[in-house]
Amino acid sequence: MKEMLLANSIAVIGASDKKGKIGNILIENLKSDNRKRKIIPINPRHKIIGGLKVFASVLEVDFKIDLAILAIPAEYVLSVVEDCIEKKIKNIVIISAGFSESGKEGKQKETELIKLAQENNLNILGPNCLGFINVSENINASFAKKEINKGGVSLISQSGAFVTGLLDVAKDGQTGFAKIITLGNKAVLDEVDFLNYLEKDTKTKVIGLYLESIKRGRKFYNTLARVSLKKPVLILKAGNSEKVQKAIQSHTGSMAGENSVFKKVVQEAGGIYFENLSSYWNSLKILDSYKKIKNKKLVILTNAGGPGVISTDLIEQSRNINLYDFNQREKRQLQKKLPSAVSLENPIDILGDADVERYQDTLKNLTKNKNIGGILVLITPQAQTDVEGILELIKHVSAKAEIPIFPILIGSYRDGVFQFPCEIIKALNLINSEKGSRKGIKKEPPKFNVLAPAKVRVLAERAKLEKRRVFSYSEALELTNYYSINSLNAVTVDEKFKFSSQTGKLILKVDDPKILHKVAQGGVKTGIASQAELTKKMKELRRKFKKEKIIAQEQIEKGFEVIIGLKRDSVFGPVLLCGVGGILTEIIDEKILWILPIKKEDILKDLKNSKLGKIFEKEDLKLEELVEEVFKVGNIGWQNNWIQEFDINPMFFYKNKKSIAVDVKVKF
Amino acid sequence: MKEMLLANSIAVIGASDKKGKIGNILIENLKSDNRKRKIIPINPRHKIIGGLKVFASVLEVDFKIDLAILAIPAEYVLSVVEDCIEKKIKNIVIISAGFSESGKEGKQKETELIKLAQENNLNILGPNCLGFINVSENINASFAKKEINKGGVSLISQSGAFVTGLLDVAKDGQTGFAKIITLGNKAVLDEVDFLNYLEKDTKTKVIGLYLESIKRGRKFYNTLARVSLKKPVLILKAGNSEKVQKAIQSHTGSMAGENSVFKKVVQEAGGIYFENLSSYWNSLKILDSYKKIKNKKLVILTNAGGPGVISTDLIEQSRNINLYDFNQREKRQLQKKLPSAVSLENPIDILGDADVERYQDTLKNLTKNKNIGGILVLITPQAQTDVEGILELIKHVSAKAEIPIFPILIGSYRDGVFQFPCEIIKALNLINSEKGSRKGIKKEPPKFNVLAPAKVRVLAERAKLEKRRVFSYSEALELTNYYSINSLNAVTVDEKFKFSSQTGKLILKVDDPKILHKVAQGGVKTGIASQAELTKKMKELRRKFKKEKIIAQEQIEKGFEVIIGLKRDSVFGPVLLCGVGGILTEIIDEKILWILPIKKEDILKDLKNSKLGKIFEKEDLKLEELVEEVFKVGNIGWQNNWIQEFDINPMFFYKNKKSIAVDVKVKF
């Protein structure tokens, strides 16, 4: 990666002398570096481009080339890559579009490209990308034509246009960049490779990712978990809705996993998840340009009541930041140099006629207070307000202060100054959200139930012989038994089955994987309390279900219903989930997710913070028992990662007896 | 009001010749009107200010004065107002601070001011305000020193600084104002008066309110309900959190009602409620400067995939707007003039090399489509993007189109253009939120239970004699009987009370208004099934509660628990509420509120849309029965508006029997 981002000799295949053409912008951008790197335009029909000697092919160049940038039609890319291989060029940036994002033929080309890369150990960025910009080292190997400030933000973006957009915002002169990488189709190099690189890049202070899909789920998870321990990683991901999934497919040719899973992955791995562009940008800006807040207790200093109270409301509504409470001594101290009408509750309102001196006296006092985490200074331009003077003062005080001072000039747009309080408050709240408890890479869990996976496999193979990908209830029961999950027993019955008054009431169920909605299809008969009823209900079932297996279960007392399940995410693999069952499922609308593997203490912690956990507490049910059962299901998923779906719905929990799984479904 | 806002002769008491002083800014602002209104500076120590003849007092002026503006220390205000009365000046703006917002003495002054106003029928704006600006008629009677564009936005603001802030944002040249009014302490004139005025003001297209408190709750509700039928009324209110209530008190000297109630008032009356400044401002801007969207189906046109999908996500997550679905014919039509690689799913991605022509062809096609509600055009500046050309094109096409076209220049700040998609999407979503179903003024409900209020009054008077403001259970039971609410009966018992096997199990409860938490204090004994148990439990109770009344109730089967209650809001009067009871109360966390009076069909509609309603449906309970009981409680509140709190908690609902109130509390 280093060799690519620090290349000393760079060939541009498809170089052009026509202004505005990508092949020309690339040459101009590369030339803008004042250090003398070798730039080699490649074009069979030219002799000189931009004052540089042109070669007809990389094979004609008689010195080493570190990096080749391809800006030629897709149809020529593969043969040029072969030239690069012959010339021993290991690093290639493919700007050209027309690969997996554009239909079957393109996909084929991309597959061949990947094959070439693997066989020859090539670092390929793209195709269908904008290139990269190593801002810290003055290498602009992209066709983004911008002057870019140096700074601590590094961007890894799947979309090129997303980057050009952000570079425009950054023109405010305050925020600067270290590395900017556009990934395009990610045929070879992806976000994981560059996260690895940026982790150690000393110029990178904060990492911003924009993603539309993930290629290597587990790898991404583990890498993010490691990198986010060292630097904040901010992630904006498109693809929360179905429509967007469609749009992304036509845009990059790849599918994203389910979004709730991705969000959970980011949180667990300690990244910061964003859903909109402006909060994302403001957060990058804050992390690059301001000191870190010392603690979560902020002070608002204002010269106007209205904006002050609006900001207070916003902070009070934020989960992760709050307002500093001044004690009486501090208030007396603040009061000394201020008019008596000033309000010293936080927000500190130093009134509409506040001049630079009044702001200065107050800021001086506040920055000395070791207990304050940061200061938001609201400036509402009123008749007597010296806006420039106050902004100048803030710059001056900020330079010496240990805590950040955020200037907000209400409503006015000014470079490097916030325009509305909600911008910065939202960003501060997100930046300071509690990081996943499971920071760092997950260790493999100890092996147990060593023999179970083989036994489960046997069940699946048997089902496959019958062309089934679903377990019957009896098979599912066997599976839960291997993992010590207490499940409601069932016996296969026929017309000769006799009622026994010792067992209490019975349920009859049709048990056939093809009957998916047993109740709705009339395949369940409950409350059978005598031989006569048994005979009658059995007949009724047989009228509808001629040959299907019928099972009998004891009709047990209803407990509190919980759903415990597993789903295989297309990107991140087995995901464990748990939620309230029964009629409350949709109303409480809470799905607690875990990326596997998982420790019992983490399950307990998350359940305690959940609505489900609160219901357990109020209903006097044992949460530890739920943790135990969820953990068992987690093991099923982790040890049998070919299972697509596993659902206990419901599992009954009781105050004074053991919980029991009432229905279990398995798909693979 | 007209005479104030259109005053032809205006006296400024406290006029000054010192630059920067409020008394000077006022004169300069008034002079900036090019029409020749009479401006009369009043100051005993000057002859000429700003080239105008100065008078020592209004009493020395020998012609009619329409409006007096006071910018003098608070201590002189009352005597000057008396001069104004003598001079027959009906309209007074008091800029001066130092009234109810600044402690006891100031409050006293304000009370006297109000008295003077009432006795002499004065229109007083303020005190502690910034004045007003009649932008449409070029009268700047404020000390906000700004050049202000004319347009359709009228602002009514309790905070002066809030207005100066917004005026700064509005410098983008696109949005303009009609009337700007700052209310200050609202001693006499308040938001209701100006809502009434703006309703008929032809220059006002959209009304923005910024409030920190409400003085006349019911009046506000009814006025808003009427005005919002004619013009959109956007309301931003500070005061969502406790801290803010404190800040507001020290800022304007008045208390606000509970915020959830205010929000409900705004929604019911058809206003649009905002919680942050930037959405509020963007919404005003959109309503003033753009055509109304024709329907809720929007199209996104973009030259970059990333920002396109982010916008799509945001729209898909919005409740009140969505994306237009193109049919095959429309897609073919769009495709005609576009390159084949273009994505024609909404968002329409016309690719990174899109030029003005491609934008033009697509926009032409889209604006012809009668089924589209509006268009968001995303411009991400890329190497080949002609930003100015595209913006010019949009202006041109917009002028002729029937639907609004919103230009968003990703990341770049440009006057009159949006910077981020989330800004405009949030605003469009809020603007188009479903208006309260009860638009228009509420009619008084038909009178019924005509005799009940008098009887309830008797109960209260009796309680008062015992120095109680709380009903005993027996009294509460009587009250519910008057309103035909089925409540669990109770008999007062003593040691001689005999157990009867016919009634089933019993509960004993201490019934004393001083015992607020009966269960926690050991005042409830349940499950009494025999004479022996009754005797034992009775003794146990008597050990703790020597003299208190003890009641016995039948222990009934538990039903689904619902809370139905009333609260007197300090501003809006009786508010009816309903929610899930029992252990789910906090977890479901849903309080359904109604401002009284209320119709049964509105209760039904709101309950159907609630979580509680969904539970009723799933549990097979009768929602109509709940509506009936809620309506009865509403009547209690409406007919006995001196009741402070009324709570049925819980009321049991059953599948197959009548609902019953199990515990009832009444405070007054």
XYZ file of N, CA, C and O in Angstrom, chain B residues 535-634:
400
model
N -60.436 -11.699 59.812
C -60.170 -11.213 61.157
C -58.686 -10.892 61.329
O -58.295 -9.845 61.837
N -57.841 -11.809 60.828
C -56.395 -11.668 60.976
C -55.889 -10.424 60.242
O -55.163 -9.595 60.796
N -56.284 -10.287 58.997
C -55.804 -9.174 58.165
C -56.307 -7.835 58.698
O -55.611 -6.828 58.662
N -57.539 -7.870 59.198
C -58.120 -6.654 59.747
C -57.285 -6.178 60.935
O -56.976 -4.987 61.050
N -56.883 -7.118 61.747
C -56.049 -6.794 62.905
C -54.711 -6.221 62.463
O -54.220 -5.229 63.009
N -54.135 -6.867 61.473
C -52.848 -6.394 60.968
C -52.949 -4.946 60.491
O -52.075 -4.119 60.753
N -54.022 -4.644 59.760
C -54.209 -3.283 59.253
C -54.355 -2.295 60.404
O -53.754 -1.222 60.413
N -55.151 -2.698 61.394
C -55.433 -1.800 62.516
C -54.198 -1.506 63.348
O -54.101 -0.460 63.984
N -53.258 -2.455 63.328
C -52.029 -2.223 64.066
C -51.297 -1.013 63.456
O -50.724 -0.201 64.144
N -51.326 -0.930 62.148
C -50.640 0.164 61.445
C -51.488 1.416 61.353
O -50.999 2.530 61.480
N -52.769 1.212 61.024
C -53.639 2.362 60.769
C -54.745 2.388 61.820
O -55.789 1.762 61.652
N -54.467 3.141 62.905
C -55.359 3.119 64.053
C -56.775 3.617 63.728
O -57.759 2.999 64.075
N -56.849 4.782 63.099
C -58.147 5.437 62.979
C -58.658 5.543 61.555
O -59.801 5.928 61.329
N -57.776 5.258 60.588
C -58.149 5.488 59.198
C -59.294 4.579 58.772
O -59.471 3.477 59.296
N -60.046 5.062 57.783
C -61.146 4.278 57.238
C -60.580 3.074 56.504
O -59.549 3.152 55.836
N -61.267 1.933 56.656
C -60.855 0.742 55.914
C -62.020 0.301 55.039
O -63.168 0.282 55.475
N -61.717 -0.004 53.766
C -62.775 -0.455 52.876
C -62.491 -1.873 52.405
O -61.338 -2.318 52.373
N -63.557 -2.566 52.058
C -63.430 -3.917 51.510
C -63.949 -3.913 50.076
O -64.952 -3.258 49.769
N -63.223 -4.604 49.211
C -63.647 -4.729 47.814
C -63.546 -6.193 47.410
O -62.757 -6.953 47.966
N -64.336 -6.517 46.432
C -64.243 -7.859 45.881
C -62.927 -7.974 45.101
O -62.527 -7.035 44.417
N -62.233 -9.116 45.238
C -61.016 -9.293 44.458
C -61.388 -9.863 43.094
O -61.690 -11.042 42.964
N -61.330 -8.999 42.076
C -61.838 -9.445 40.769
C -60.723 -9.973 39.882
O -59.537 -9.734 40.137
N -61.119 -10.670 38.851
C -60.174 -11.219 37.875
C -59.441 -10.076 37.193
O -60.026 -9.055 36.833
N -58.124 -10.242 37.035
C -57.321 -9.186 36.422
C -57.665 -9.072 34.939
O -57.770 -10.064 34.236
N -57.853 -7.845 34.473
C -58.080 -7.625 33.041
C -56.888 -6.927 32.448
O -55.855 -6.780 33.110
N -57.014 -6.472 31.221
C -55.931 -5.694 30.617
C -55.973 -4.293 31.215
O -57.008 -3.634 31.224
N -54.825 -3.838 31.705
C -54.807 -2.597 32.488
C -54.600 -1.350 31.642
O -53.665 -1.279 30.848
N -55.478 -0.381 31.817
C -55.368 0.893 31.108
C -55.425 2.029 32.120
O -56.104 1.908 33.145
N -54.676 3.089 31.843
C -54.761 4.300 32.666
C -55.564 5.341 31.907
O -55.284 5.614 30.736
N -56.567 5.921 32.543
C -57.296 7.039 31.934
C -57.252 8.183 32.933
O -57.529 7.974 34.121
N -56.872 9.362 32.485
C -56.722 10.443 33.454
C -56.964 11.831 32.899
O -57.176 12.023 31.704
N -56.925 12.773 33.806
C -57.084 14.187 33.474
C -55.989 14.954 34.173
O -55.587 14.603 35.279
N -55.508 16.012 33.504
C -54.558 16.900 34.161
C -54.920 18.315 33.789
O -55.308 18.575 32.656
N -54.835 19.212 34.730
C -55.057 20.615 34.390
C -53.741 21.233 34.016
O -52.874 21.438 34.851
N -53.563 21.572 32.741
C -52.353 22.256 32.323
C -52.469 23.717 32.734
O -53.542 24.321 32.605
N -51.342 24.285 33.209
C -51.397 25.654 33.726
C -51.764 26.653 32.631
O -52.248 27.733 32.916
N -51.555 26.292 31.396
C -51.848 27.218 30.301
C -53.105 26.832 29.519
O -53.937 27.668 29.197
N -53.248 25.560 29.223
C -54.319 25.146 28.313
C -55.533 24.523 28.996
O -56.475 24.107 28.332
N -55.504 24.422 30.315
C -56.656 23.884 31.013
C -56.694 22.374 30.972
O -55.657 21.719 30.827
N -57.893 21.793 31.095
C -57.992 20.345 31.269
C -57.502 19.571 30.046
O -57.885 19.867 28.923
N -56.637 18.604 30.297
C -56.095 17.751 29.247
C -56.443 16.316 29.605
O -56.268 15.895 30.748
N -56.937 15.590 28.615
C -57.355 14.205 28.827
C -56.220 13.303 28.380
O -55.569 13.582 27.376
N -55.968 12.231 29.120
C -54.902 11.336 28.666
C -55.225 9.885 28.948
O -56.046 9.552 29.788
N -54.542 9.030 28.226
C -54.820 7.603 28.255
C -53.557 6.851 27.877
O -52.755 7.331 27.084
N -53.340 5.696 28.487
C -52.143 4.921 28.176
C -52.236 3.517 28.739
O -53.162 3.199 29.492
N -51.266 2.689 28.367
C -51.209 1.326 28.867
C -50.887 1.364 30.362
O -50.024 2.126 30.783
N -51.565 0.562 31.164
C -51.287 0.512 32.590
C -50.424 -0.676 32.963
O -49.949 -1.411 32.095
N -50.226 -0.869 34.252
C -49.509 -2.036 34.731
C -48.030 -1.985 34.417
O -47.463 -0.922 34.200
N -47.414 -3.161 34.333
C -45.957 -3.194 34.201
C -45.484 -2.674 32.846
O -44.330 -2.352 32.668
N -46.365 -2.589 31.873
C -45.922 -2.148 30.551
C -45.890 -0.626 30.400
O -45.378 -0.108 29.408
N -46.434 0.098 31.384
C -46.572 1.548 31.259
C -45.290 2.216 30.774
O -45.269 2.915 29.762
N -44.198 1.996 31.521
C -42.958 2.695 31.172
C -42.313 2.133 29.919
O -41.633 2.836 29.186
N -42.524 0.843 29.681
C -41.855 0.227 28.536
C -42.506 0.669 27.233
O -41.830 1.001 26.272
N -43.804 0.703 27.212
C -44.485 1.146 25.989
C -44.401 2.661 25.880
O -44.306 3.211 24.799
N -44.386 3.338 27.015
C -44.093 4.766 27.065
C -44.890 5.564 26.033
O -44.330 6.211 25.160
N -46.189 5.470 26.143
C -47.055 6.194 25.214
C -48.163 6.864 26.014
O -48.892 6.197 26.743
N -48.234 8.181 25.906
C -49.307 8.913 26.560
C -50.109 9.563 25.452
O -49.583 10.381 24.711
N -51.345 9.187 25.304
C -52.166 9.807 24.272
C -52.900 10.975 24.911
O -53.572 10.798 25.925
N -52.725 12.151 24.332
C -53.303 13.357 24.933
C -54.424 13.913 24.073
O -54.406 13.793 22.858
N -55.392 14.544 24.716
C -56.401 15.309 23.997
C -56.658 16.615 24.729
O -56.768 16.629 25.960
N -56.779 17.689 23.952
C -57.187 18.959 24.518
C -58.714 18.935 24.522
O -59.334 18.604 23.515
N -59.312 19.288 25.606
C -60.779 19.234 25.707
C -61.416 20.495 25.120
O -60.773 21.534 25.104
N -62.639 20.472 24.642
C -63.518 19.300 24.549
C -63.114 18.405 23.367
O -62.341 18.815 22.509
N -63.694 17.229 23.344
C -63.277 16.253 22.340
C -64.490 15.446 21.890
O -65.418 15.221 22.656
N -64.453 15.029 20.613
C -65.532 14.193 20.108
C -65.132 12.731 20.140
O -63.959 12.399 20.021
N -66.124 11.864 20.234
C -65.831 10.424 20.286
C -65.063 9.955 19.057
O -64.148 9.136 19.150
N -65.425 10.468 17.878
C -64.744 9.964 16.674
C -63.264 10.323 16.663
O -62.450 9.603 16.106
N -62.911 11.456 17.300
C -61.504 11.821 17.361
C -60.742 10.937 18.330
O -59.587 10.580 18.104
N -61.402 10.585 19.428
C -60.770 9.654 20.374
C -60.513 8.329 19.667
O -59.417 7.768 19.723
N -61.517 7.856 18.949
C -61.389 6.575 18.252
C -60.241 6.617 17.253
O -59.407 5.718 17.197
N -60.178 7.703 16.487
C -59.145 7.820 15.453
C -57.748 7.771 16.080
O -56.871 7.033 15.621
N -57.548 8.552 17.127
C -56.235 8.590 17.762
C -55.885 7.259 18.407
O -54.742 6.811 18.353
N -56.863 6.620 19.026
C -56.588 5.332 19.667
C -56.241 4.273 18.625
O -55.360 3.449 18.822
N -56.931 4.324 17.494
C -56.648 3.347 16.433
C -55.199 3.448 15.966
O -54.577 2.461 15.606
N -54.670 4.680 15.953
C -53.289 4.878 15.514
C -52.269 4.668 16.617
O -51.087 4.879 16.414
N -52.720 4.286 17.803
C -51.789 4.206 18.926
C -51.361 2.768 19.176
O -51.972 1.814 18.694
N -50.316 2.615 19.952
C -49.877 1.279 20.357
C -50.951 0.620 21.217
O -51.224 -0.562 21.079
N -51.539 1.420 22.108
C -52.601 0.898 22.963
C -53.728 0.314 22.111
O -54.227 -0.789 22.384
N -54.107 1.029 21.073
C -55.154 0.547 20.177
C -54.757 -0.757 19.510
O -55.583 -1.654 19.332
N -53.470 -0.858 19.144
C -53.016 -2.088 18.492
C -53.054 -3.259 19.454
O -53.361 -4.384 19.071
N -52.721 -2.992 20.703
C -52.802 -4.067 21.701
C -54.251 -4.511 21.859
O -54.541 -5.705 21.904
N -55.168 -3.552 21.927
C -56.591 -3.900 22.036
C -57.002 -4.813 20.892
O -57.697 -5.798 21.090
N -56.554 -4.469 19.700
C -56.904 -5.267 18.523
C -56.365 -6.686 18.668
O -57.086 -7.660 18.478
N -55.086 -6.786 19.033
C -54.459 -8.103 19.125
C -55.027 -8.933 20.275
O -55.103 -10.145 20.197
N -55.390 -8.263 21.343
C -55.910 -8.971 22.507
C -57.400 -9.221 22.357
O -58.033 -9.759 23.258
N -57.965 -8.775 21.242
C -59.377 -9.005 20.986
C -60.267 -8.286 22.008
O -61.300 -8.788 22.420
N -59.841 -7.102 22.411
C -60.631 -6.286 23.342
C -61.411 -5.260 22.522
O -61.058 -4.958 21.386
N -62.457 -4.724 23.117
C -63.331 -3.815 22.359
C -62.848 -2.367 22.482
O -62.967 -1.755 23.534
N -62.334 -1.827 21.384
C -61.814 -0.468 21.393
C -62.930 0.549 21.631
O -62.726 1.577 22.273
N -64.120 0.246 21.120
C -65.241 1.177 21.290
C -65.555 1.381 22.774
O -65.958 2.455 23.188
N -65.354 0.320 23.543
C -65.611 0.430 24.968
C -64.613 1.390 25.610
O -64.978 2.231 26.443
N -63.352 1.277 25.188
C -62.333 2.182 25.706
C -62.675 3.624 25.329
O -62.582 4.538 26.157
N -63.067 3.831 24.080
C -63.443 5.170 23.622
C -64.520 5.741 24.534
O -64.444 6.888 24.986
N -65.507 4.922 24.817
C -66.628 5.339 25.655
C -66.135 5.795 27.030
O -66.523 6.865 27.520
N -65.247 5.022 27.635
C -64.776 5.350 28.986
C -63.905 6.606 28.967
O -64.001 7.448 29.849
N -63.055 6.717 27.939
C -62.202 7.906 27.824
C -63.085 9.145 27.664
O -62.844 10.185 28.281
N -64.115 9.018 26.867
C -65.025 10.133 26.622
C -65.707 10.580 27.920
O -65.834 11.768 28.197
N -66.099 9.594 28.720
C -66.728 9.927 30.004
C -65.768 10.731 30.883
O -66.162 11.730 31.494
N -64.514 10.283 30.935
C -63.533 11.000 31.757
C -63.330 12.407 31.198
O -63.200 13.381 31.944
N -63.332 12.511 29.864
C -63.245 13.830 29.239
C -64.364 14.745 29.716
O -64.135 15.914 30.026
